[in-house]
């Protein structure tokens, strides 16, 4: 399949069609096979990419760095403490400066409006490496992992358990409905996604005939799940909410009983990481045979490489 994504920013999956997302996943698989065969790439030779981090990161930073270097690009890490952004210079001015020097910009931080401004003012592709609202590159890695373990995406029963309002829950809901998975959030009512997010996602469903379920019923709704997914109970920047969240979410911990309640021997356990073992997931499940969390972590790199290649160079057929 051919697809022209050159020059396009990757800010949220809302901006991508089902066939564009599938194209990125298929490209990631090809790039993964290429790397595993020992072939060194030159697809991004001569490109320079800026990596701006307002929040900490292991996977996203390493994935962008290795993906860029693997295909011949130069990545430059710019921690917000090291540059003028947010102290002496506006996002708009920083964007125009970086856009004159770099071929693309990754941003990880708090506000979605920052990645949007970077994209608007820099005139180069900008990639969202997590904001308070979305984490779209993580969803690509998760979907590649599901394809590898389940043979495809369509019709899979995806159950997200935990904080239903955070960036992962929201991004997975968008991605799932676009790609034809049945999507359920199991969360206490206090942490259900906003009604407007659900309605927005429902507008994508009509084409796909899949469904979104939001519930606080744990054991009935995990039945027959193909995927159980969870994330931290306090996202970066929400550390002051820890006591309240533990109280609310303790019954929603992914543990052996929850995995057994799926009734599916082949269910996979997923987590974007980093995990707080003993909170959202037990060590037993995290380390157990259903867990694919490190496949997800590795796939961050292959899928991010696909995003870089697709948005920085001419279409690969
Ligand atoms: N999953 C993820 O984004 O991990 P990092 O915070 O380590 O980048
Ligand atoms: N919801 C988490 C995801 C971390 C990858 C956070 O924002 O901290």
Short mmCIF file of C-alpha atoms in Angstrom, two decimals, residues 31-288:
data_model
loop_
_atom_site.label_atom_id
_atom_site.label_comp_id
_atom_site.label_asym_id
_atom_site.label_seq_id
_atom_site.Cartn_x
_atom_site.Cartn_y
_atom_site.Cartn_z
CA UNK A 31 11.52 -1.91 9.44
CA UNK A 32 11.61 -4.36 12.34
CA UNK A 33 12.34 -7.26 9.99
CA UNK A 34 15.01 -5.14 8.29
CA UNK A 35 16.73 -4.39 11.60
CA UNK A 36 16.48 -8.01 12.74
CA UNK A 37 18.10 -9.15 9.49
CA UNK A 38 21.10 -6.96 10.35
CA UNK A 39 20.57 -4.49 7.49
CA UNK A 40 21.73 -1.00 8.38
CA UNK A 41 19.46 1.70 6.99
CA UNK A 42 20.06 5.06 5.35
CA UNK A 43 16.48 6.20 4.88
CA UNK A 44 16.94 9.24 7.14
CA UNK A 45 20.52 10.09 6.19
CA UNK A 46 21.22 13.83 6.49
CA UNK A 47 18.14 14.50 8.65
CA UNK A 48 18.40 16.24 12.02
CA UNK A 49 15.68 15.83 14.61
CA UNK A 50 15.12 17.75 17.85
CA UNK A 51 13.85 15.90 20.92
CA UNK A 52 12.25 18.30 23.45
CA UNK A 53 11.46 16.82 26.87
CA UNK A 54 9.50 18.69 29.56
CA UNK A 55 8.70 15.41 31.39
CA UNK A 56 11.04 12.46 32.02
CA UNK A 57 11.19 9.45 29.71
CA UNK A 58 13.07 6.20 29.19
CA UNK A 59 11.26 4.42 26.33
CA UNK A 60 10.20 7.39 24.22
CA UNK A 61 13.57 9.12 24.39
CA UNK A 62 15.51 5.93 23.64
CA UNK A 63 13.09 4.84 20.91
CA UNK A 64 13.39 8.15 19.04
CA UNK A 65 17.17 8.19 19.47
CA UNK A 66 17.79 4.62 18.32
CA UNK A 67 15.21 4.81 15.52
CA UNK A 68 16.85 7.97 14.15
CA UNK A 69 20.42 6.64 14.39
CA UNK A 70 19.43 3.27 12.86
CA UNK A 71 18.37 5.05 9.67
CA UNK A 72 21.20 7.60 9.59
CA UNK A 73 19.57 10.68 11.21
CA UNK A 74 21.07 12.82 13.98
CA UNK A 75 18.89 13.18 17.12
CA UNK A 76 19.52 16.15 19.46
CA UNK A 77 18.16 15.89 23.02
CA UNK A 78 16.84 19.21 24.37
CA UNK A 79 15.74 19.06 28.00
CA UNK A 80 13.59 22.07 28.92
CA UNK A 81 16.04 23.00 31.64
CA UNK A 82 18.76 23.33 28.98
CA UNK A 83 16.95 25.49 26.43
CA UNK A 84 15.15 28.84 26.53
CA UNK A 85 11.65 27.37 25.96
CA UNK A 86 9.35 28.13 28.85
CA UNK A 87 11.85 30.46 30.54
CA UNK A 88 12.95 33.21 28.16
CA UNK A 89 11.33 32.22 24.88
CA UNK A 90 7.81 31.46 23.71
CA UNK A 91 6.77 28.20 22.06
CA UNK A 92 6.09 30.10 18.83
CA UNK A 93 9.60 31.59 18.66
CA UNK A 94 11.30 28.33 19.67
CA UNK A 95 9.32 26.54 16.95
CA UNK A 96 10.46 29.00 14.27
CA UNK A 97 14.10 28.71 15.33
CA UNK A 98 14.10 24.90 15.47
CA UNK A 99 12.21 24.71 12.19
CA UNK A 100 15.07 26.58 10.47
CA UNK A 101 17.60 24.00 11.68
CA UNK A 102 15.85 20.67 12.14
CA UNK A 103 13.84 18.43 9.82
CA UNK A 104 11.42 17.39 12.57
CA UNK A 105 10.66 17.92 16.26
CA UNK A 106 9.56 15.53 19.00
CA UNK A 107 7.82 17.06 22.01
CA UNK A 108 7.01 15.36 25.33
CA UNK A 109 5.38 17.49 27.99
CA UNK A 110 2.26 18.78 29.62
CA UNK A 111 0.07 20.68 27.23
CA UNK A 112 -1.33 19.46 23.91
CA UNK A 113 -1.43 23.10 22.82
CA UNK A 114 2.39 23.15 22.93
CA UNK A 115 2.75 20.39 20.30
CA UNK A 116 0.05 22.07 18.26
CA UNK A 117 1.90 25.40 18.36
CA UNK A 118 5.22 23.74 17.56
CA UNK A 119 3.62 22.15 14.53
CA UNK A 120 1.93 25.35 13.40
CA UNK A 121 5.00 27.59 13.68
CA UNK A 122 7.94 25.31 12.85
CA UNK A 123 6.82 24.26 9.35
CA UNK A 124 8.36 20.81 9.93
CA UNK A 125 6.71 17.57 11.16
CA UNK A 126 6.17 17.52 14.93
CA UNK A 127 5.65 14.24 16.81
CA UNK A 128 3.75 13.99 20.09
CA UNK A 129 5.79 11.86 22.51
CA UNK A 130 3.10 12.25 25.24
CA UNK A 131 1.08 15.13 26.58
CA UNK A 132 -1.50 15.25 29.37
CA UNK A 133 -4.12 14.49 26.71
CA UNK A 134 -2.63 11.96 24.28
CA UNK A 135 0.17 9.43 23.79
CA UNK A 136 -0.30 8.36 20.16
CA UNK A 137 3.10 6.75 19.46
CA UNK A 138 2.47 4.37 22.37
CA UNK A 139 -0.76 3.20 20.73
CA UNK A 140 1.10 2.30 17.53
CA UNK A 141 3.52 0.14 19.54
CA UNK A 142 0.62 -1.48 21.39
CA UNK A 143 -1.21 -2.28 18.15
CA UNK A 144 1.90 -3.75 16.53
CA UNK A 145 2.27 -5.96 19.61
CA UNK A 146 -1.37 -7.07 19.35
CA UNK A 147 -0.91 -7.87 15.65
CA UNK A 148 2.12 -10.01 16.50
CA UNK A 149 0.44 -11.89 19.35
CA UNK A 150 -3.12 -12.10 18.04
CA UNK A 151 -2.66 -12.07 14.27
CA UNK A 152 -4.66 -8.87 13.74
CA UNK A 153 -6.62 -6.06 15.34
CA UNK A 154 -10.18 -6.24 14.10
CA UNK A 155 -12.72 -7.75 16.50
CA UNK A 156 -10.26 -8.14 19.38
CA UNK A 157 -11.87 -7.47 22.78
CA UNK A 158 -9.65 -4.78 24.34
CA UNK A 159 -10.31 -4.05 28.02
CA UNK A 160 -8.56 -1.08 29.63
CA UNK A 161 -8.70 -1.18 33.44
CA UNK A 162 -7.82 1.73 35.74
CA UNK A 163 -7.72 5.50 35.24
CA UNK A 164 -10.20 5.95 32.39
CA UNK A 165 -9.51 9.68 32.02
CA UNK A 166 -5.80 9.65 31.34
CA UNK A 167 -3.82 10.10 28.13
CA UNK A 168 -3.48 6.34 27.52
CA UNK A 169 -7.17 5.53 28.01
CA UNK A 170 -8.15 8.35 25.68
CA UNK A 171 -5.57 7.50 22.99
CA UNK A 172 -6.35 3.77 23.11
CA UNK A 173 -10.07 4.51 22.76
CA UNK A 174 -9.45 6.62 19.64
CA UNK A 175 -7.08 4.04 18.14
CA UNK A 176 -9.30 1.06 18.97
CA UNK A 177 -12.44 2.43 17.41
CA UNK A 178 -10.55 3.52 14.30
CA UNK A 179 -8.94 0.09 13.89
CA UNK A 180 -12.04 -2.00 14.64
CA UNK A 181 -11.32 -3.37 18.11
CA UNK A 182 -14.13 -3.67 20.66
CA UNK A 183 -13.11 -1.27 23.41
CA UNK A 184 -14.11 -1.37 27.08
CA UNK A 185 -12.99 0.86 29.95
CA UNK A 186 -13.42 -0.66 33.41
CA UNK A 187 -12.99 2.15 35.93
CA UNK A 188 -14.71 3.71 38.95
CA UNK A 189 -17.31 6.30 37.87
CA UNK A 190 -15.10 9.13 39.20
CA UNK A 191 -12.51 8.22 36.56
CA UNK A 192 -14.70 7.62 33.53
CA UNK A 193 -13.70 9.43 30.36
CA UNK A 194 -15.55 12.66 29.58
CA UNK A 195 -18.81 12.15 27.69
CA UNK A 196 -17.56 14.42 24.88
CA UNK A 197 -14.53 12.15 24.28
CA UNK A 198 -16.81 9.12 24.04
CA UNK A 199 -19.18 10.89 21.64
CA UNK A 200 -16.26 11.95 19.48
CA UNK A 201 -15.03 8.36 19.30
CA UNK A 202 -18.54 7.10 18.57
CA UNK A 203 -18.47 9.18 15.41
CA UNK A 204 -15.62 6.96 14.16
CA UNK A 205 -17.43 3.75 15.07
CA UNK A 206 -20.28 3.98 12.61
CA UNK A 207 -17.87 3.02 9.84
CA UNK A 208 -16.41 0.12 11.79
CA UNK A 209 -19.39 -1.51 13.60
CA UNK A 210 -17.41 -2.04 16.77
CA UNK A 211 -18.39 -0.74 20.19
CA UNK A 212 -17.29 1.25 23.24
CA UNK A 213 -18.35 0.12 26.71
CA UNK A 214 -17.64 2.17 29.84
CA UNK A 215 -18.37 0.34 33.08
CA UNK A 216 -17.40 0.01 36.73
CA UNK A 217 -18.28 -3.71 36.78
CA UNK A 218 -14.99 -5.56 36.98
CA UNK A 219 -15.64 -9.24 36.68
CA UNK A 220 -18.50 -9.25 34.19
CA UNK A 221 -16.80 -6.96 31.69
CA UNK A 222 -13.39 -8.60 31.60
CA UNK A 223 -15.04 -11.89 30.53
CA UNK A 224 -13.69 -13.08 27.16
CA UNK A 225 -11.18 -10.23 26.97
CA UNK A 226 -8.38 -10.80 24.46
CA UNK A 227 -6.34 -7.97 25.95
CA UNK A 228 -6.21 -6.58 29.50
CA UNK A 229 -4.41 -3.23 29.55
CA UNK A 230 -3.59 -0.99 32.46
CA UNK A 231 -1.53 2.12 33.20
CA UNK A 232 -0.29 3.91 36.31
CA UNK A 233 -2.92 5.27 38.68
CA UNK A 234 -1.19 8.67 38.82
CA UNK A 235 0.19 10.04 35.58
CA UNK A 236 3.19 12.35 35.48
CA UNK A 237 2.18 15.64 37.09
CA UNK A 238 -0.53 14.04 39.26
CA UNK A 239 1.70 12.81 42.08
CA UNK A 240 -0.36 14.73 44.68
CA UNK A 241 -3.38 12.54 43.87
CA UNK A 242 -1.70 9.28 44.98
CA UNK A 243 -3.66 8.61 48.19
CA UNK A 244 -7.05 9.36 46.60
CA UNK A 245 -6.29 7.22 43.52
CA UNK A 246 -5.08 4.22 45.51
CA UNK A 247 -8.33 4.27 47.48
CA UNK A 248 -10.47 4.53 44.34
CA UNK A 249 -8.55 2.09 42.17
CA UNK A 250 -7.50 -0.69 44.54
CA UNK A 251 -10.42 -2.93 43.43
CA UNK A 252 -9.30 -2.40 39.82
CA UNK A 253 -5.83 -3.87 40.27
CA UNK A 254 -4.91 -6.35 37.51
CA UNK A 255 -4.16 -9.53 39.44
CA UNK A 256 -4.38 -13.29 38.95
CA UNK A 257 -8.11 -13.32 39.78
CA UNK A 258 -8.83 -10.71 37.11
CA UNK A 259 -6.82 -12.59 34.50
CA UNK A 260 -8.71 -15.80 35.41
CA UNK A 261 -12.04 -13.95 35.23
CA UNK A 262 -11.44 -13.40 31.51
CA UNK A 263 -11.90 -17.15 31.01
CA UNK A 264 -9.41 -16.82 28.16
CA UNK A 265 -6.19 -18.81 28.43
CA UNK A 266 -4.76 -16.76 25.54
CA UNK A 267 -5.46 -13.32 27.05
CA UNK A 268 -2.48 -10.96 26.92
CA UNK A 269 -1.59 -8.44 29.62
CA UNK A 270 -0.36 -5.04 28.41
CA UNK A 271 1.06 -1.92 30.10
CA UNK A 272 2.73 1.09 28.49
CA UNK A 273 5.28 1.21 31.36
CA UNK A 274 6.73 2.40 33.65
CA UNK A 275 4.62 0.26 36.05
CA UNK A 276 4.04 0.59 39.79
CA UNK A 277 3.91 -3.07 40.75
CA UNK A 278 1.61 -3.68 43.70
CA UNK A 279 -0.68 -0.84 42.56
CA UNK A 280 -2.22 -1.23 39.10
CA UNK A 281 -0.72 -4.70 38.53
CA UNK A 282 0.67 -7.43 40.73
CA UNK A 283 4.23 -8.65 40.22
CA UNK A 284 2.75 -12.09 39.52
CA UNK A 285 0.81 -10.88 36.47
CA UNK A 286 3.55 -8.51 35.31
CA UNK A 287 6.09 -11.35 35.32
CA UNK A 288 3.60 -14.04 34.29
#
